[in-house]
Amino acid sequence: MFINNVESRVKKLVTESIDGELVLFNAEENQSIMLNRSASIIWEYISGAEASGKSVSTDDIVSMLCSLYSIPSDQRQRLYNDVIQVINGFYDSGLLIRI
Amino acid sequence: MHKIDTDFIYDSQRLIFYKQSLAADDVSKIETLIPINDLFDSLKERLEAEDPVSSTVRLSALTQAGICLTNGCNLRCTYCGDNITNENLVSLTLDDVAVYLKEIMKRWLLNKLVTRKEEPLEITISGGGEPTYNWNLFQETVLLIEKKCADNHIPLSLRMTTNGILIPYQREFIMNHFSYVMLSYDGMPELQNKNRISSEYPISSNIVEDTIRYFLAHNLDFTVRTTLWQDDCIRLKDIIDYMVSTFGPRIKWTVLPVLPTGRALNRIDRKSDELKNQDFVEYYIEALEYSKEKYGDISIGTPMFSDHLIALFCSGLSCNCACPWLLPNRDIITCIDAPNTKTVIGTINDTGVEIFKKCVDPLLTQSIIKYSECRDCIAYRFCKGGCPAKHLMTVEHETALSNWECSMIEKYWMYVFRKILKGEECFGWKVEPINTIEEISGYGVLKLVRIDGDNDVY
Ligand code: SF4
Ligand code: SF4
Ligand code: SF4
């Protein structure tokens, strides 16, 4: 899949959730990550896109979040920056892998 | 190596005893053939790799957590380690509990993913403060925890401590919702009404005894904890008689001498020489022998002396935290039993629970010192350098009781070893000959083992 035009893949993890917040675990590397609610939603969106062979962009994710939470358009830029940060965090922690 | 009586040497690294009369060559042979079963070096390395002023917080998957709802209390016990006065009353809100609980449940899920087991999530509601002091908060907290765990299919075990000042419907609520309770009662009315009172409850024994009777009648799993001033330790046999005659032989009971901290400090300073000479271990052992002879097997214990080998260092270190505690001021700490010196590993802020990456860990500083310093103590394998919180109490305020506990622990183990070397069983321990190693089969080497067969030495 492509994320913002960068070819990437999602790491294989087992997941559980509490009230919509994800707990992710990779047994091979004994790596565990807990996500807050918005990071969980973004993660599920990206993994869902990969499973159905689609690409995603930060704009797609921001639009999804704006409609989900009825976020006014003047806050879109701030949200955009937050989403970029979350995606970078996924790369940094190895949840997303550039290929 | 420790000399036990005139005959035997105890090798604490191998958990064996051999005759003092053995020649040096024979001892070397024993040492070569029986490997050291203490992980001292590797654990020491692990400890020393941490920096106490910027220690890495390791809090990952877990199955245990604690909540201290309030620092308020309806009693003013003479020895209260937290010096509770209700002057700076602080309590959590239900929102704080909910936020913390979510974090704990996520970490429990992580444990499920990692271990592929569903151990119950054990949540303890305790204090320095009485958990039931703000009854509404207590009740709502319990119901919230139960609901959230049920909604998320998490098996739950609720535990609590209480001073037992409860009215009938409170007892019933506790009985219906808790799987284990630690209830404080000082063994007999005379001592309870001397130590555990307040202007509201100048006589607290009747109400607490009613609570004990209620819990017994309803088969709740609970332990009575008695805290004794050093000069009351002489009353231990009377207490056993009173407890068994009043509540019957099913009662589970533990006893703990007062620690030199909080409200106890003044009195300990004032009566220091007298208190120092009170030999808790002697009274305790005498009381155990007495109760065994008179009542058979009844459940008596003390947290002073561990009855198992200790594998690791204190679990209250930030690098080794197994059970985080949420305090009324929203600090998240590693150990509820460290009254003055808490290791704060996180907090609740506006966005939720924040677990720090690094923290200052005063318990770690002490653990590192004691881990090596205590290596030559006879009790080392059962103590691993002891409780850093207690060591810190003595660093902060030296009292006549500063080394009191260590000397009691050393005495206790000397007593156990002498007994078992006479071929008797003692407080869960015995010796067995080592016959499986042919080269030393005639040397009379004995190994230390537990009667219940739980000999996991690490
Ligand atoms: S019941 Fe506990 S918290 Fe309350 S005064 Fe006594 S020791 Fe302190
Ligand atoms: S050893 Fe002491 S400091 Fe460590 S967890 Fe136990 S009570 Fe707390
Ligand atoms: S009893 Fe005291 S001296 Fe001995 S290991 Fe424990 S803390 Fe150290």
Coordinates of C-alpha atoms and ligand atoms in Angstrom, one line a residue:
Chain A
M1 CA 0.0 0.0 0.0
F2 CA 1.0 3.6 -0.3
I3 CA 0.7 6.1 2.5
N4 CA 1.2 9.6 1.3
N5 CA 2.8 8.1 -1.8
V6 CA 5.4 6.1 0.3
E7 CA 5.2 2.4 -0.3
S8 CA 4.6 0.9 3.1
R9 CA 3.2 -2.1 4.9
V10 CA 1.5 -2.7 8.2
K11 CA 3.3 -4.9 10.8
K12 CA 1.5 -8.1 11.6
L13 CA 0.2 -7.8 15.2
V14 CA -2.4 -9.3 17.5
T15 CA -4.8 -6.7 18.9
E16 CA -7.3 -6.3 21.7
S17 CA -9.3 -3.2 22.5
I18 CA -10.8 -1.5 25.6
D19 CA -13.5 1.1 24.9
G20 CA -12.1 1.6 21.4
E21 CA -8.5 1.9 22.5
L22 CA -6.1 -0.6 21.0
V23 CA -3.5 -2.8 22.6
L24 CA -1.1 -4.2 20.0
F25 CA 1.4 -7.0 20.4
N26 CA 4.0 -8.6 18.2
A27 CA 5.1 -11.9 19.7
E28 CA 8.2 -12.4 17.5
E29 CA 9.8 -9.2 18.7
N30 CA 8.1 -9.2 22.1
Q31 CA 6.9 -5.7 21.2
S32 CA 3.8 -4.1 22.7
I33 CA 2.1 -0.8 22.0
M34 CA -0.9 0.8 23.5
L35 CA -2.8 3.5 21.5
N36 CA -5.1 6.2 22.6
R37 CA -8.5 6.5 21.0
S38 CA -7.6 8.8 18.0
A39 CA -4.4 6.8 17.3
S40 CA -6.5 3.6 17.4
I41 CA -9.0 5.0 14.9
I42 CA -6.2 6.1 12.6
W43 CA -4.5 2.7 12.9
E44 CA -7.7 0.8 12.1
Y45 CA -8.3 3.0 9.1
I46 CA -4.8 2.4 7.7
S47 CA -4.9 -1.4 8.4
G48 CA -8.4 -1.5 6.9
A49 CA -7.1 0.2 3.8
E50 CA -4.2 -2.2 3.4
A51 CA -6.5 -5.2 3.8
S52 CA -8.6 -3.9 0.9
G53 CA -5.6 -3.0 -1.2
K54 CA -6.2 0.8 -1.0
S55 CA -3.7 3.6 -0.5
V56 CA -4.3 6.4 2.0
S57 CA -3.2 10.0 2.5
T58 CA -3.2 12.3 5.5
D59 CA -6.0 14.2 3.8
D60 CA -8.2 11.0 3.7
I61 CA -7.6 10.4 7.4
V62 CA -8.3 14.0 8.3
S63 CA -11.6 14.0 6.3
M64 CA -12.6 10.7 8.0
L65 CA -11.9 12.2 11.5
C66 CA -13.7 15.5 10.6
S67 CA -16.9 13.7 9.6
L68 CA -16.6 11.2 12.6
Y69 CA -16.2 13.9 15.2
S70 CA -18.0 16.8 13.3
I71 CA -14.8 18.9 13.5
P72 CA -15.3 22.4 12.1
S73 CA -13.2 23.3 9.0
D74 CA -11.2 26.0 10.7
Q75 CA -9.6 23.3 12.9
R76 CA -8.7 21.1 9.9
Q77 CA -5.1 22.4 9.7
R78 CA -4.4 21.6 13.4
L79 CA -5.8 18.2 13.0
Y80 CA -3.7 17.6 9.8
N81 CA -0.6 18.3 11.8
D82 CA -1.7 15.9 14.6
V83 CA -2.4 13.1 12.1
I84 CA 1.0 13.6 10.5
Q85 CA 2.5 13.2 14.0
V86 CA 0.6 10.0 14.7
I87 CA 1.6 8.5 11.3
N88 CA 5.3 9.4 11.9
G89 CA 4.9 7.8 15.4
F90 CA 3.7 4.6 13.7
Y91 CA 6.8 4.6 11.5
D92 CA 9.1 5.3 14.4
S93 CA 7.7 2.6 16.5
G94 CA 7.8 0.1 13.7
L95 CA 4.1 -0.3 13.3
L96 CA 4.4 0.9 9.8
I97 CA 7.3 -0.2 7.7
R98 CA 8.6 1.6 4.6
I99 CA 9.4 -0.8 1.8
Chain B
M1 CA 29.4 -18.8 55.2
H2 CA 27.7 -18.8 58.5
K3 CA 28.5 -20.8 61.6
I4 CA 25.4 -22.4 63.1
D5 CA 26.1 -23.7 66.6
T6 CA 29.3 -25.5 67.0
D7 CA 28.8 -28.1 64.4
F8 CA 27.5 -26.7 61.1
I9 CA 28.4 -24.2 58.4
Y10 CA 25.6 -22.7 56.3
D11 CA 26.5 -21.9 52.7
S12 CA 23.8 -19.4 51.7
Q13 CA 24.8 -19.3 48.0
R14 CA 24.1 -23.1 47.7
L15 CA 21.5 -23.4 50.5
I16 CA 23.4 -26.3 52.1
F17 CA 24.8 -27.1 55.5
Y18 CA 28.0 -29.1 56.1
K19 CA 30.1 -30.0 59.1
Q20 CA 32.6 -27.5 60.4
S21 CA 35.1 -30.3 60.9
L22 CA 35.4 -31.0 57.1
A23 CA 38.9 -30.4 55.7
A24 CA 39.3 -27.4 53.4
D25 CA 39.9 -29.8 50.4
D26 CA 36.6 -31.5 51.1
V27 CA 34.8 -28.2 51.3
S28 CA 36.3 -27.2 47.9
K29 CA 35.1 -30.5 46.4
I30 CA 31.5 -29.7 47.7
E31 CA 31.7 -26.2 46.3
T32 CA 32.8 -27.6 42.9
L33 CA 30.1 -30.3 42.8
I34 CA 27.2 -28.3 44.1
P35 CA 26.6 -25.2 41.9
I36 CA 25.7 -21.8 43.3
N37 CA 21.9 -21.4 43.0
D38 CA 21.7 -17.7 43.7
L39 CA 21.5 -15.3 40.8
F40 CA 23.3 -12.7 42.8
D41 CA 25.7 -11.5 40.1
S42 CA 23.3 -11.2 37.2
L43 CA 20.6 -9.5 39.4
K44 CA 23.2 -7.1 40.8
E45 CA 24.2 -6.2 37.2
R46 CA 20.6 -5.5 36.3
L47 CA 20.2 -3.3 39.3
E48 CA 23.4 -1.4 38.8
A49 CA 22.6 -0.7 35.2
E50 CA 19.8 1.6 36.4
D51 CA 20.4 5.2 37.4
P52 CA 18.4 6.2 40.5
V53 CA 18.2 9.8 39.5
S54 CA 16.9 9.0 36.1
S55 CA 15.6 5.5 36.2
T56 CA 13.9 3.9 33.2
V57 CA 10.3 3.2 34.2
R58 CA 9.3 -0.3 33.2
L59 CA 5.6 -0.8 33.6
S60 CA 4.3 -3.1 30.9
A61 CA 1.8 -5.9 31.1
L62 CA 0.3 -6.4 34.5
T63 CA -2.3 -8.3 36.5
Q64 CA -2.2 -6.3 39.7
A65 CA -2.9 -2.7 40.5
G66 CA -3.9 -0.6 43.6
I67 CA -6.0 2.4 44.3
C68 CA -5.7 4.6 47.3
L69 CA -9.0 6.6 47.3
T70 CA -8.5 9.0 50.1
N71 CA -6.1 10.0 52.8
G72 CA -9.0 10.6 55.2
C73 CA -9.6 8.3 58.1
N74 CA -12.1 8.0 61.0
L75 CA -9.4 6.8 63.4
R76 CA -6.2 8.3 64.7
C77 CA -4.1 5.3 65.5
T78 CA -1.2 6.0 67.8
Y79 CA 1.3 4.5 65.4
C80 CA -0.2 5.6 62.1
G81 CA 2.7 5.5 59.6
D82 CA 1.0 8.1 57.4
N83 CA 0.3 10.3 60.4
I84 CA -3.3 10.8 59.2
T85 CA -5.1 13.8 60.7
N86 CA -7.6 14.8 58.0
E87 CA -6.1 18.3 57.9
N88 CA -5.1 18.1 54.3
L89 CA -7.8 15.8 53.1
V90 CA -7.4 14.7 49.5
S91 CA -9.5 12.2 47.6
L92 CA -9.7 10.9 44.0
T93 CA -12.7 11.5 41.9
L94 CA -14.6 8.8 40.1
D95 CA -13.3 10.3 36.8
D96 CA -9.7 9.8 38.0
V97 CA -10.5 6.2 38.9
A98 CA -12.1 5.6 35.4
V99 CA -9.1 7.0 33.6
Y100 CA -6.7 5.0 35.6
L101 CA -8.8 1.8 35.3
K102 CA -8.7 2.1 31.5
E103 CA -4.9 2.2 31.6
I104 CA -4.8 -0.8 33.9
M105 CA -7.3 -2.8 31.8
K106 CA -5.2 -2.1 28.7
R107 CA -2.1 -3.4 30.4
W108 CA -4.0 -6.4 31.6
L109 CA -5.0 -7.1 28.0
L110 CA -1.4 -6.8 27.0
N111 CA -0.6 -9.4 29.6
K112 CA -3.2 -11.7 28.1
L113 CA -1.7 -11.2 24.6
V114 CA 1.8 -11.8 25.9
T115 CA 1.2 -14.8 28.2
R116 CA -1.9 -16.2 26.3
K117 CA -3.4 -16.6 29.8
E118 CA -6.4 -14.9 31.4
E119 CA -5.3 -14.4 35.0
P120 CA -7.8 -12.4 37.0
L121 CA -7.0 -8.7 37.2
E122 CA -6.4 -8.1 40.9
I123 CA -7.3 -4.6 42.1
T124 CA -6.6 -3.7 45.7
I125 CA -8.3 -0.7 47.3
S126 CA -6.2 0.4 50.2
G127 CA -4.7 3.4 51.9
G128 CA -3.0 5.4 54.2
G129 CA -6.3 6.6 54.8
E130 CA -9.3 4.3 55.3
P131 CA -10.7 3.3 51.9
T132 CA -14.3 3.4 53.2
Y133 CA -13.9 6.8 54.7
N134 CA -15.8 8.4 51.8
W135 CA -18.3 5.6 51.5
N136 CA -20.0 6.9 48.4
L137 CA -16.8 7.2 46.5
F138 CA -15.8 3.8 47.7
Q139 CA -19.0 2.2 46.6
E140 CA -19.1 3.9 43.3
T141 CA -15.5 2.9 42.6
V142 CA -16.2 -0.7 43.3
L143 CA -19.3 -0.7 41.0
L144 CA -17.4 1.1 38.3
I145 CA -14.5 -1.3 38.4
E146 CA -16.9 -4.3 38.3
K147 CA -18.9 -2.9 35.4
K148 CA -15.9 -1.9 33.2
C149 CA -14.3 -5.3 33.8
A150 CA -17.5 -7.1 33.0
D151 CA -18.1 -5.0 29.8
N152 CA -14.6 -5.9 28.6
H153 CA -14.8 -9.6 29.7
I154 CA -11.9 -9.2 32.2
P155 CA -12.0 -11.6 35.2
L156 CA -11.7 -9.5 38.3
S157 CA -10.5 -10.1 41.9
L158 CA -11.2 -7.2 44.2
R159 CA -9.2 -6.9 47.5
M160 CA -9.1 -4.2 50.1
T161 CA -7.8 -3.2 53.5
T162 CA -10.0 -1.7 56.2
N163 CA -9.9 -0.7 59.8
G164 CA -13.2 -2.5 60.3
I165 CA -15.2 0.6 61.4
L166 CA -18.2 -0.5 59.4
I167 CA -22.0 -0.5 59.8
P168 CA -24.1 -3.5 58.8
Y169 CA -24.9 -2.6 55.2
Q170 CA -21.3 -1.6 54.6
R171 CA -20.2 -5.1 55.8
E172 CA -22.7 -6.7 53.5
F173 CA -21.5 -4.6 50.5
I174 CA -17.9 -5.6 51.1
M175 CA -18.9 -9.2 51.6
N176 CA -20.7 -9.2 48.3
H177 CA -18.1 -7.5 46.2
F178 CA -14.6 -8.5 47.6
S179 CA -12.7 -11.7 47.3
Y180 CA -10.2 -10.8 50.0
V181 CA -10.0 -8.3 52.9
M182 CA -7.2 -7.4 55.2
L183 CA -8.8 -6.1 58.4
S184 CA -6.9 -4.3 61.2
Y185 CA -7.6 -5.3 64.7
D186 CA -5.1 -5.2 67.5
G187 CA -5.7 -8.6 68.9
M188 CA -7.8 -7.8 72.1
P189 CA -10.0 -5.0 73.2
E190 CA -7.5 -3.6 75.7
L191 CA -4.8 -3.0 73.0
Q192 CA -7.3 -2.0 70.2
N193 CA -8.8 0.7 72.5
K194 CA -5.4 1.9 73.4
N195 CA -4.0 2.1 69.9
R196 CA -6.8 2.3 67.3
I197 CA -9.1 5.1 68.4
S198 CA -10.3 8.7 67.7
S199 CA -12.5 11.2 69.4
E200 CA -15.3 9.8 67.3
Y201 CA -14.5 6.2 68.3
P202 CA -12.9 6.3 71.7
I203 CA -13.8 2.6 72.0
S204 CA -13.4 0.9 68.6
S205 CA -13.1 -2.8 69.7
N206 CA -16.9 -3.6 69.7
I207 CA -17.6 -2.4 66.2
V208 CA -14.5 -4.0 64.7
E209 CA -15.2 -7.3 66.5
D210 CA -18.7 -7.2 65.0
T211 CA -17.2 -6.8 61.6
I212 CA -14.9 -9.8 62.2
R213 CA -17.9 -11.9 63.3
Y214 CA -19.9 -10.9 60.3
F215 CA -17.1 -11.8 57.9
L216 CA -16.5 -15.1 59.6
A217 CA -20.2 -16.0 59.6
H218 CA -20.3 -15.2 55.8
N219 CA -17.1 -17.1 55.0
L220 CA -15.3 -14.1 53.5
D221 CA -11.6 -14.8 52.9
F222 CA -10.0 -12.3 55.3
T223 CA -7.0 -11.9 57.5
V224 CA -6.8 -9.9 60.7
R225 CA -3.7 -7.8 61.0
T226 CA -2.5 -6.8 64.4
T227 CA 0.1 -4.0 64.8
L228 CA 1.8 -4.1 68.1
W229 CA 3.9 -1.6 70.0
Q230 CA 7.2 -3.3 70.8
D231 CA 6.4 -3.3 74.6
D232 CA 3.2 -5.1 73.9
C233 CA 4.8 -8.0 72.1
I234 CA 5.0 -9.8 75.4
R235 CA 1.2 -10.1 75.1
L236 CA 1.3 -12.3 72.1
K237 CA 0.2 -15.5 73.8
D238 CA -2.7 -13.7 75.5
I239 CA -3.7 -12.3 72.2
I240 CA -3.8 -15.8 70.6
D241 CA -5.9 -17.1 73.5
Y242 CA -8.3 -14.1 73.1
M243 CA -8.6 -14.4 69.3
V244 CA -9.2 -18.2 69.3
S245 CA -11.7 -18.1 72.2
T246 CA -13.5 -15.1 70.7
F247 CA -13.5 -16.0 67.0
G248 CA -12.7 -19.7 66.9
P249 CA -9.7 -21.5 65.3
R250 CA -10.6 -20.6 61.7
I251 CA -9.4 -17.0 62.1
K252 CA -6.4 -16.0 60.0
W253 CA -4.1 -13.6 61.8
T254 CA -0.9 -11.8 61.2
V255 CA 1.1 -9.6 63.5
L256 CA 3.5 -6.8 62.8
P257 CA 5.5 -4.6 65.2
V258 CA 5.2 -0.8 64.9
L259 CA 7.6 0.7 62.4
P260 CA 9.6 3.8 63.3
T261 CA 7.7 6.2 61.1
G262 CA 4.8 8.6 61.0
R263 CA 3.0 9.1 64.4
A264 CA 5.1 6.3 65.9
L265 CA 8.3 8.3 65.7
N266 CA 7.8 10.5 68.8
R267 CA 7.0 7.6 71.1
I268 CA 9.8 5.5 69.7
D269 CA 12.3 8.4 70.3
R270 CA 10.9 8.9 73.8
K271 CA 11.0 5.3 74.9
S272 CA 13.9 4.2 72.6
D273 CA 16.0 2.2 75.0
E274 CA 13.1 0.3 76.4
L275 CA 11.6 -0.6 73.0
K276 CA 14.9 -1.7 71.6
N277 CA 15.2 -4.4 74.2
Q278 CA 11.8 -5.9 73.3
D279 CA 12.6 -9.1 71.5
F280 CA 9.8 -9.6 69.1
V281 CA 11.3 -12.7 67.5
E282 CA 11.5 -14.5 70.9
Y283 CA 7.9 -13.7 71.8
Y284 CA 6.7 -14.5 68.3
I285 CA 8.4 -17.9 68.2
E286 CA 7.2 -18.7 71.7
A287 CA 3.7 -17.7 70.7
L288 CA 3.8 -20.0 67.6
E289 CA 5.0 -23.0 69.6
Y290 CA 2.4 -22.2 72.3
S291 CA -0.5 -22.0 69.8
K292 CA 0.6 -25.2 68.0
E293 CA 0.6 -27.1 71.2
K294 CA -2.7 -25.7 72.5
Y295 CA -4.8 -25.2 69.3
G296 CA -3.1 -27.3 66.7
D297 CA -2.8 -25.8 63.2
I298 CA -4.1 -22.2 63.3
S299 CA -3.1 -19.6 60.8
I300 CA -0.6 -17.2 62.3
G301 CA 2.0 -15.2 60.4
T302 CA 4.0 -12.1 60.2
P303 CA 5.3 -10.1 57.2
M304 CA 8.5 -9.6 59.2
F305 CA 9.9 -13.0 58.2
S306 CA 9.4 -14.3 54.7
D307 CA 8.6 -18.0 54.6
H308 CA 10.0 -18.4 51.0
L309 CA 13.2 -17.8 49.3
I310 CA 13.1 -14.4 47.6
A311 CA 14.0 -14.5 43.9
L312 CA 14.3 -10.9 42.9
F313 CA 14.7 -7.5 44.5
C314 CA 11.9 -5.3 45.6
S315 CA 9.0 -5.1 43.2
G316 CA 8.5 -1.4 44.2
L317 CA 11.4 -0.3 41.9
S318 CA 10.5 1.8 38.9
C319 CA 12.5 -0.6 36.7
N320 CA 10.6 -3.6 38.1
C321 CA 7.2 -2.3 38.9
A322 CA 4.6 -5.1 39.1
C323 CA 1.7 -3.3 40.8
P324 CA 1.2 0.5 40.3
W325 CA -0.8 2.5 42.8
L326 CA -2.9 5.5 42.2
L327 CA -2.8 8.0 45.1
P328 CA -5.4 10.5 46.2
N329 CA -3.3 13.3 44.7
R330 CA -3.2 11.5 41.3
D331 CA 0.4 10.5 41.6
I332 CA 1.0 6.9 40.3
I333 CA 3.6 5.2 42.5
T334 CA 5.3 1.8 42.8
C335 CA 4.6 0.8 46.4
I336 CA 1.9 1.8 48.8
D337 CA 3.9 0.6 51.9
A338 CA 6.6 3.3 51.4
P339 CA 5.0 6.1 53.5
N340 CA 7.6 8.8 53.2
T341 CA 9.6 8.0 50.1
K342 CA 7.4 7.3 47.2
T343 CA 8.7 6.5 43.7
V344 CA 6.4 8.5 41.4
I345 CA 6.2 6.9 37.9
G346 CA 3.3 8.7 36.5
T347 CA 0.3 10.9 37.0
I348 CA -3.2 11.6 35.7
N349 CA -3.3 14.8 33.7
D350 CA -5.9 16.4 31.4
T351 CA -5.3 14.0 28.6
G352 CA -5.3 10.8 30.7
V353 CA -2.7 8.7 32.4
E354 CA 0.9 9.7 31.8
I355 CA 3.5 7.1 32.7
F356 CA 6.9 8.8 32.8
K357 CA 9.7 7.5 30.7
K358 CA 12.2 8.2 33.5
C359 CA 11.9 9.1 37.2
V360 CA 13.8 9.7 40.3
D361 CA 13.8 6.5 42.3
P362 CA 14.8 6.7 45.9
L363 CA 13.9 3.1 46.5
L364 CA 16.4 2.1 43.8
T365 CA 19.2 4.0 45.5
Q366 CA 18.7 2.0 48.7
S367 CA 18.2 -1.3 46.9
I368 CA 21.5 -0.9 45.1
I369 CA 23.4 -0.2 48.3
K370 CA 21.7 -3.0 50.3
Y371 CA 21.8 -5.6 47.5
S372 CA 25.6 -5.9 47.9
E373 CA 25.9 -4.8 51.5
C374 CA 23.6 -7.5 52.8
R375 CA 25.2 -10.3 50.8
D376 CA 26.9 -11.7 53.9
C377 CA 23.8 -11.7 56.1
I378 CA 22.5 -15.1 57.2
A379 CA 19.0 -14.1 56.0
Y380 CA 20.1 -12.8 52.6
R381 CA 18.3 -15.5 50.6
F382 CA 15.0 -14.7 52.3
C383 CA 15.4 -11.0 52.3
K384 CA 17.6 -9.9 49.3
G385 CA 18.7 -6.8 51.0
G386 CA 15.3 -6.1 52.6
C387 CA 12.7 -3.5 52.0
P388 CA 14.3 -0.2 50.7
A389 CA 11.4 1.8 52.1
K390 CA 12.2 0.6 55.6
H391 CA 15.9 1.3 55.1
L392 CA 15.0 4.8 54.0
M393 CA 13.0 5.3 57.2
T394 CA 16.2 4.7 59.2
V395 CA 18.3 6.9 56.9
E396 CA 15.8 9.8 57.3
H397 CA 15.4 9.4 61.0
E398 CA 17.7 7.2 63.0
T399 CA 16.0 5.6 66.0
A400 CA 16.8 2.9 68.5
L401 CA 14.8 0.5 66.2
S402 CA 16.9 1.2 63.2
N403 CA 18.7 -2.1 63.1
W404 CA 16.0 -3.8 65.2
E405 CA 14.3 -5.5 62.4
C406 CA 17.5 -6.9 60.8
S407 CA 18.6 -8.3 64.1
M408 CA 15.1 -10.0 64.5
I409 CA 15.3 -11.5 61.0
E410 CA 18.8 -12.8 61.6
K411 CA 17.7 -14.3 64.9
Y412 CA 14.7 -15.9 63.3
W413 CA 16.7 -17.7 60.7
M414 CA 19.3 -18.8 63.2
Y415 CA 16.5 -20.3 65.2
V416 CA 15.0 -22.1 62.2
F417 CA 18.4 -23.5 61.1
R418 CA 19.3 -24.8 64.6
K419 CA 15.9 -26.6 64.8
I420 CA 16.1 -28.2 61.4
L421 CA 19.7 -29.3 61.9
K422 CA 18.4 -31.2 64.9
G423 CA 16.2 -33.1 62.5
E424 CA 13.0 -31.3 63.3
E425 CA 10.7 -29.4 60.9
C426 CA 10.4 -25.7 61.6
F427 CA 8.1 -23.1 60.1
G428 CA 7.8 -24.8 56.8
W429 CA 11.5 -25.8 56.5
K430 CA 13.6 -29.0 57.0
V431 CA 16.9 -30.4 55.8
E432 CA 17.5 -33.4 53.5
P433 CA 20.7 -35.3 53.0
I434 CA 22.4 -34.9 49.5
N435 CA 22.9 -38.5 48.4
T436 CA 22.8 -38.1 44.7
I437 CA 26.4 -36.9 44.2
E438 CA 28.6 -39.9 44.7
E439 CA 31.9 -38.1 45.3
I440 CA 30.5 -36.4 48.4
S441 CA 27.9 -38.9 49.6
G442 CA 29.8 -39.6 52.8
Y443 CA 30.3 -36.0 53.7
G444 CA 27.0 -35.5 55.5
V445 CA 26.0 -32.5 53.4
L446 CA 22.4 -31.4 54.0
K447 CA 20.3 -29.2 51.8
L448 CA 17.6 -26.7 52.9
V449 CA 14.2 -27.6 51.6
R450 CA 10.6 -26.5 52.1
I451 CA 8.2 -29.0 53.6
D452 CA 5.6 -28.2 51.0
G453 CA 8.1 -29.1 48.2
D454 CA 8.1 -25.6 46.8
N455 CA 11.8 -25.4 46.4
D456 CA 12.1 -23.1 43.5
V457 CA 15.4 -21.5 44.5
Y458 CA 15.5 -18.5 42.1
Ligands
SF4_1 S1 -6.8 3.2 60.5 FE1 -4.9 3.2 59.2 S2 -4.9 5.2 58.1 FE2 -6.4 5.3 59.8 S3 -5.2 6.3 61.5 FE3 -5.2 4.0 61.7 S4 -3.3 3.4 60.7 FE4 -3.7 5.5 60.0
SF4_2 S1 10.1 -4.4 49.6 FE1 9.3 -2.6 50.6 S2 9.5 -0.9 49.0 FE2 9.7 -2.9 48.0 S3 7.5 -3.4 47.3 FE3 7.9 -4.4 49.3 S4 7.1 -2.9 50.8 FE4 7.5 -1.8 48.9
SF4_3 S1 18.0 -9.0 57.5 FE1 18.8 -6.9 57.3 S2 21.0 -7.2 57.0 FE2 20.0 -9.2 56.6 S3 19.6 -9.2 54.3 FE3 17.8 -8.4 55.3 S4 18.1 -6.2 55.3 FE4 20.1 -7.1 54.9

